[in-house]
Tab-separated table of C-alpha atoms in Angstrom:
chain	number	residue	atom	x	y	z
N	1476	MET	CA	0.000	0.000	0.000
N	1477	SER	CA	3.043	2.305	-0.176
N	1478	THR	CA	3.174	2.917	-3.941
N	1479	ALA	CA	2.325	6.382	-5.227
N	1480	CYS	CA	-0.811	5.685	-7.249
N	1481	ILE	CA	-2.324	3.435	-4.615
N	1482	SER	CA	-1.636	6.092	-1.975
N	1483	GLN	CA	-3.321	8.724	-4.134
N	1484	PHE	CA	-6.253	6.400	-4.828
N	1485	ARG	CA	-6.612	5.693	-1.121
N	1486	LYS	CA	-6.511	9.398	-0.243
N	1487	ARG	CA	-9.240	10.274	-2.739
N	1488	LEU	CA	-11.323	7.281	-1.728
N	1489	TYR	CA	-11.440	8.404	1.903
N	1490	SER	CA	-11.809	12.114	1.184
N	1491	LYS	CA	-14.358	12.013	-1.635
N	1492	TRP	CA	-15.649	8.752	-3.112
N	1493	LEU	CA	-16.442	6.873	0.094
N	1494	PRO	CA	-18.218	9.791	1.851
N	1495	GLY	CA	-20.100	10.597	-1.355
N	1496	PHE	CA	-21.292	7.026	-1.661
N	1497	CYS	CA	-22.195	6.598	2.007
N	1498	HIS	CA	-23.860	9.969	2.607
N	1499	ALA	CA	-26.114	10.033	-0.438
N	1500	PRO	CA	-29.651	10.740	0.903
N	1501	HIS	CA	-31.098	7.425	-0.254
N	1502	ARG	CA	-28.175	5.416	1.157
N	1503	ASN	CA	-27.233	6.744	4.610
N	1504	LEU	CA	-24.327	4.366	5.320
N	1505	SER	CA	-21.438	4.783	7.736
N	1506	THR	CA	-17.946	5.243	6.297
N	1507	SER	CA	-16.660	3.250	9.286
N	1508	GLY	CA	-18.073	0.129	7.643
N	1509	PHE	CA	-15.409	0.241	4.935
N	1510	LYS	CA	-12.947	-2.659	5.167
N	1511	GLU	CA	-9.451	-1.221	4.774
N	1512	GLN	CA	-8.007	-4.627	3.876
N	1513	SER	CA	-10.030	-4.765	0.685
N	1514	LEU	CA	-7.580	-2.194	-0.736
N	1515	ASP	CA	-4.952	-4.945	-0.671
N	1516	ASN	CA	-6.544	-6.355	-3.829
N	1517	LEU	CA	-5.797	-3.164	-5.780
N	1518	SER	CA	-2.664	-3.184	-7.953
N	1519	GLU	CA	-0.558	-0.117	-8.712
N	1520	HIS	CA	-1.391	-0.590	-12.407
N	1521	ASP	CA	-5.149	-0.548	-11.862
N	1522	ALA	CA	-4.965	2.414	-9.474
N	1523	LEU	CA	-2.917	4.336	-12.054
N	1524	TRP	CA	-5.363	3.829	-14.930
N	1525	PHE	CA	-8.421	4.497	-12.786
N	1526	LEU	CA	-6.932	7.824	-11.707
N	1527	ARG	CA	-6.128	8.663	-15.325
N	1528	ALA	CA	-9.761	8.098	-16.273
N	1529	ILE	CA	-10.765	10.549	-13.528
N	1530	GLU	CA	-8.152	13.129	-14.537
N	1531	LEU	CA	-9.168	12.956	-18.209
N	1532	ASP	CA	-12.852	13.415	-17.315
N	1533	LEU	CA	-13.683	10.156	-19.075
N	1534	VAL	CA	-16.195	9.539	-16.306
N	1535	THR	CA	-18.229	11.866	-14.136
N	1536	GLU	CA	-18.769	11.038	-10.460
N	1537	ALA	CA	-21.836	11.679	-8.330
N	1538	ASP	CA	-22.744	10.034	-5.009
N	1539	GLY	CA	-19.965	7.474	-5.487
N	1540	PHE	CA	-21.158	6.411	-8.956
N	1541	PHE	CA	-19.117	6.885	-12.130
N	1542	THR	CA	-20.577	7.359	-15.623
N	1543	ALA	CA	-18.952	7.496	-19.088
N	1544	PRO	CA	-20.561	9.270	-22.089
N	1545	LEU	CA	-22.168	6.187	-23.658
N	1546	SER	CA	-22.663	4.210	-20.442
N	1547	ARG	CA	-25.873	2.265	-20.062
N	1548	ALA	CA	-25.290	2.008	-16.311
N	1549	LYS	CA	-23.614	3.880	-13.491
N	1550	GLU	CA	-20.582	2.128	-12.014
N	1551	GLN	CA	-20.027	1.934	-8.263
N	1552	ILE	CA	-16.666	0.956	-6.809
N	1553	PHE	CA	-18.013	-0.202	-3.437
N	1554	TRP	CA	-19.621	-3.537	-2.659
N	1555	THR	CA	-22.196	-3.426	0.124
N	1556	GLY	CA	-22.439	-6.357	2.509
N	1557	SER	CA	-25.159	-7.642	4.808
N	1558	ARG	CA	-27.833	-5.232	6.037
N	1559	ASN	CA	-27.881	-7.192	9.289
N	1560	VAL	CA	-24.413	-5.971	10.295
N	1561	ASP	CA	-23.960	-2.521	11.830
N	1562	PRO	CA	-22.202	-0.632	10.408
N	1563	ARG	CA	-23.002	-2.239	7.078
N	1564	PRO	CA	-19.776	-3.676	5.588
N	1565	LEU	CA	-18.310	-1.990	2.512
N	1566	THR	CA	-15.416	-3.260	0.399
N	1567	LEU	CA	-13.606	-2.005	-2.685
N	1568	TRP	CA	-15.141	-3.591	-5.789
N	1569	ILE	CA	-12.198	-4.331	-8.076
N	1570	GLU	CA	-14.010	-5.085	-11.358
N	1571	PRO	CA	-15.495	-1.566	-11.787
N	1572	VAL	CA	-12.120	-0.037	-10.904
N	1573	ILE	CA	-10.512	-2.087	-13.703
N	1574	THR	CA	-13.383	-1.250	-16.076
N	1575	ILE	CA	-13.050	2.497	-15.535
N	1576	GLY	CA	-9.274	2.258	-15.944
N	1577	ALA	CA	-9.826	0.455	-19.246
N	1578	LEU	CA	-11.615	3.553	-20.560
N	1579	ALA	CA	-8.382	5.497	-20.080
N	1580	LYS	CA	-6.311	2.752	-21.742
N	1581	LEU	CA	-8.528	2.783	-24.810
N	1582	ASN	CA	-8.524	6.573	-24.943
N	1583	LEU	CA	-4.824	7.215	-24.343
N	1584	SER	CA	-3.155	4.130	-25.790
N	1585	HIS	CA	-5.561	3.026	-28.498
N	1586	LYS	CA	-7.018	6.240	-29.998
N	1587	TRP	CA	-10.619	5.781	-28.867
N	1588	PRO	CA	-12.445	9.110	-28.429
N	1589	ALA	CA	-14.309	9.432	-25.152
N	1590	GLU	CA	-17.641	9.829	-26.931
N	1591	LYS	CA	-17.297	6.325	-28.415
N	1592	LEU	CA	-16.840	4.565	-25.069
N	1593	GLY	CA	-19.319	3.358	-22.473
N	1594	THR	CA	-19.770	0.853	-19.688
N	1595	GLN	CA	-22.296	-1.984	-20.035
N	1596	SER	CA	-23.308	-3.273	-23.437
N	1597	GLN	CA	-26.749	-3.093	-25.042
N	1598	THR	CA	-27.520	-6.639	-23.909
N	1599	TRP	CA	-25.817	-6.153	-20.497
N	1600	ALA	CA	-23.469	-8.998	-21.423
N	1601	PHE	CA	-20.214	-6.985	-21.293
N	1602	ASP	CA	-18.655	-4.472	-18.916
N	1603	LEU	CA	-17.239	-2.051	-21.473
N	1604	VAL	CA	-17.937	-1.246	-25.119
N	1605	GLY	CA	-16.165	0.684	-27.852
N	1606	TYR	CA	-18.677	1.817	-30.451
N	1607	GLY	CA	-18.221	2.046	-34.203
N	1608	ASP	CA	-19.951	4.458	-36.569
N	1609	THR	CA	-23.202	4.441	-34.596
N	1610	GLU	CA	-24.204	4.044	-30.962
N	1611	ASN	CA	-25.691	0.656	-31.827
N	1612	HIS	CA	-22.549	-0.753	-33.440
N	1613	GLU	CA	-20.559	-2.509	-30.719
N	1614	PHE	CA	-17.155	-2.839	-32.375
N	1615	LEU	CA	-15.234	-3.814	-29.219
N	1616	ALA	CA	-16.689	-5.731	-26.272
N	1617	CYS	CA	-14.730	-6.065	-23.024
N	1618	GLU	CA	-15.404	-8.346	-20.076
N	1619	VAL	CA	-13.620	-7.710	-16.772
N	1620	LYS	CA	-12.885	-10.260	-14.040
N	1621	LYS	CA	-11.206	-9.819	-10.673
N	1622	THR	CA	-8.710	-12.725	-11.004
N	1623	THR	CA	-6.527	-14.180	-13.743
N	1624	ARG	CA	-8.034	-17.609	-13.104
N	1625	GLU	CA	-11.516	-16.278	-13.850
N	1626	ILE	CA	-10.263	-14.751	-17.122
N	1627	ASP	CA	-8.660	-18.021	-18.230
N	1628	LEU	CA	-11.775	-20.056	-17.423
N	1629	LEU	CA	-14.038	-17.530	-19.170
N	1630	ILE	CA	-11.982	-17.706	-22.373
N	1631	GLU	CA	-11.809	-21.502	-22.301
N	1632	LEU	CA	-15.574	-21.818	-21.933
N	1633	MET	CA	-16.409	-19.116	-24.476
N	1634	LYS	CA	-14.228	-20.840	-27.062
N	1635	GLN	CA	-16.066	-24.089	-26.343
N	1636	TYR	CA	-19.539	-22.531	-26.559
N	1637	GLY	CA	-18.590	-20.573	-29.667
N	1638	ALA	CA	-17.289	-23.656	-31.468
N	1639	ASP	CA	-20.244	-25.934	-30.733
N	1640	GLY	CA	-23.002	-23.317	-31.058
N	1641	SER	CA	-24.559	-24.425	-27.768
N	1642	ILE	CA	-28.205	-23.540	-27.234
N	1643	GLN	CA	-28.605	-25.069	-23.774
N	1644	GLU	CA	-27.709	-22.727	-20.917
N	1645	PRO	CA	-25.610	-24.481	-18.231
N	1646	GLU	CA	-26.735	-24.578	-14.602
N	1647	LYS	CA	-23.427	-23.900	-12.822
N	1648	ALA	CA	-22.713	-20.215	-12.222
N	1649	LYS	CA	-19.335	-19.827	-13.965
N	1650	GLU	CA	-20.412	-21.884	-16.967
N	1651	LYS	CA	-23.662	-19.931	-17.142
N	1652	ASN	CA	-21.753	-16.636	-17.037
N	1653	ALA	CA	-19.496	-17.676	-19.930
N	1654	TYR	CA	-22.482	-18.962	-21.901
N	1655	ARG	CA	-24.232	-15.612	-21.526
N	1656	LYS	CA	-21.111	-13.823	-22.789
N	1657	SER	CA	-21.177	-16.139	-25.810
N	1658	GLU	CA	-24.817	-15.255	-26.358
N	1659	GLY	CA	-23.852	-11.597	-26.083
N	1660	ILE	CA	-21.354	-12.114	-28.910
N	1661	ARG	CA	-24.085	-13.701	-31.045
N	1662	ARG	CA	-26.516	-10.844	-30.474
N	1663	THR	CA	-24.288	-7.955	-31.534
N	1664	TRP	CA	-21.256	-9.601	-33.260
N	1665	PRO	CA	-18.461	-7.307	-32.098
N	1666	SER	CA	-15.279	-7.488	-34.172
N	1667	VAL	CA	-13.025	-7.569	-31.109
N	1668	PHE	CA	-13.428	-9.271	-27.717
N	1669	TRP	CA	-11.214	-8.126	-24.852
N	1670	ALA	CA	-10.916	-10.149	-21.640
N	1671	LEU	CA	-9.300	-8.019	-18.921
N	1672	GLY	CA	-8.220	-8.988	-15.442
N	1673	PRO	CA	-6.245	-7.358	-12.611
N	1674	ASN	CA	-2.808	-5.812	-13.033
N	1675	ASN	CA	-3.004	-5.699	-16.864
N	1676	TYR	CA	-3.780	-9.390	-17.367
N	1677	SER	CA	-5.196	-8.933	-20.843
N	1678	LYS	CA	-6.289	-11.188	-23.719
N	1679	VAL	CA	-7.483	-9.745	-27.028
N	1680	PHE	CA	-9.341	-11.696	-29.721
N	1681	ASP	CA	-10.741	-11.257	-33.180
N	1682	VAL	CA	-14.294	-12.590	-33.305
N	1683	ILE	CA	-14.669	-14.751	-36.409
N	1684	LYS	CA	-18.299	-15.476	-37.256
N	1685	ARG	CA	-18.780	-18.954	-38.780
N	1686	ASN	CA	-22.570	-18.952	-38.892
N	1687	GLU	CA	-25.464	-17.600	-36.819
N	1688	ARG	CA	-24.477	-19.750	-33.824
N	1689	GLU	CA	-20.808	-20.610	-34.208
N	1690	PHE	CA	-17.831	-18.318	-33.833
N	1691	GLU	CA	-14.109	-18.520	-33.174
N	1692	LEU	CA	-11.959	-16.406	-30.880
N	1693	VAL	CA	-8.545	-15.826	-32.478
N	1694	GLU	CA	-5.987	-14.332	-30.097
N	1695	MET	CA	-4.333	-11.118	-31.267
N	1696	GLY	CA	-1.818	-8.651	-29.904
N	1697	SER	CA	-2.797	-5.595	-27.901
N	1698	ASP	CA	-2.527	-3.441	-31.037
N	1699	ARG	CA	-5.865	-4.943	-32.107
N	1700	LEU	CA	-7.466	-2.701	-29.488
N	1701	THR	CA	-6.479	0.382	-31.463
N	1702	ARG	CA	-9.457	2.053	-33.061
N	1703	SER	CA	-9.560	1.837	-36.827
N	1704	THR	CA	-10.237	5.148	-38.558
């Protein structure tokens, strides 16, 4: 917790984002419920890119929620625990932190204008979208997970479901999640799929449509994230 960006993130969390979230009129939570140890899951890399997104005004913040220009949902960076515990527990929610940081990566490193970026896809299947010529054209779809293991499993299952054109939704939670991402691909057919985990664990794929049900994920380099003009 001694690195510069994490220290800055922590300072702003306690001075602004946490009080804003807790003291919103409809919420009325105590800041003392925040679990300091949950900050241990935040990497210097993810703190850096989140702060860049804030500094570049790629998201606006109100009452602890963050919104990008084409977002279909407001992102909160706090997870609220049981109502039966007083004060109600609060922890840092890593996935939205990574998602918001990814906005800055796309903007700064891959030439995506802010007005073409948003969190949550049309079908709610993906965490982040880069839009093409219109607001309905999802060119790039990004899914964020909090661990590298979750990213690897997601990709493995999506490749399986894409290849066999499965129409039966699995019952187990992780398989069901990956199946729904595969269905999200089939609904909007993005050209690029980006799986992003903590500390820049990143996998980028071309989406190759075989037919209305089957597709292939072909791994590419990070340059594939760069917006085509």
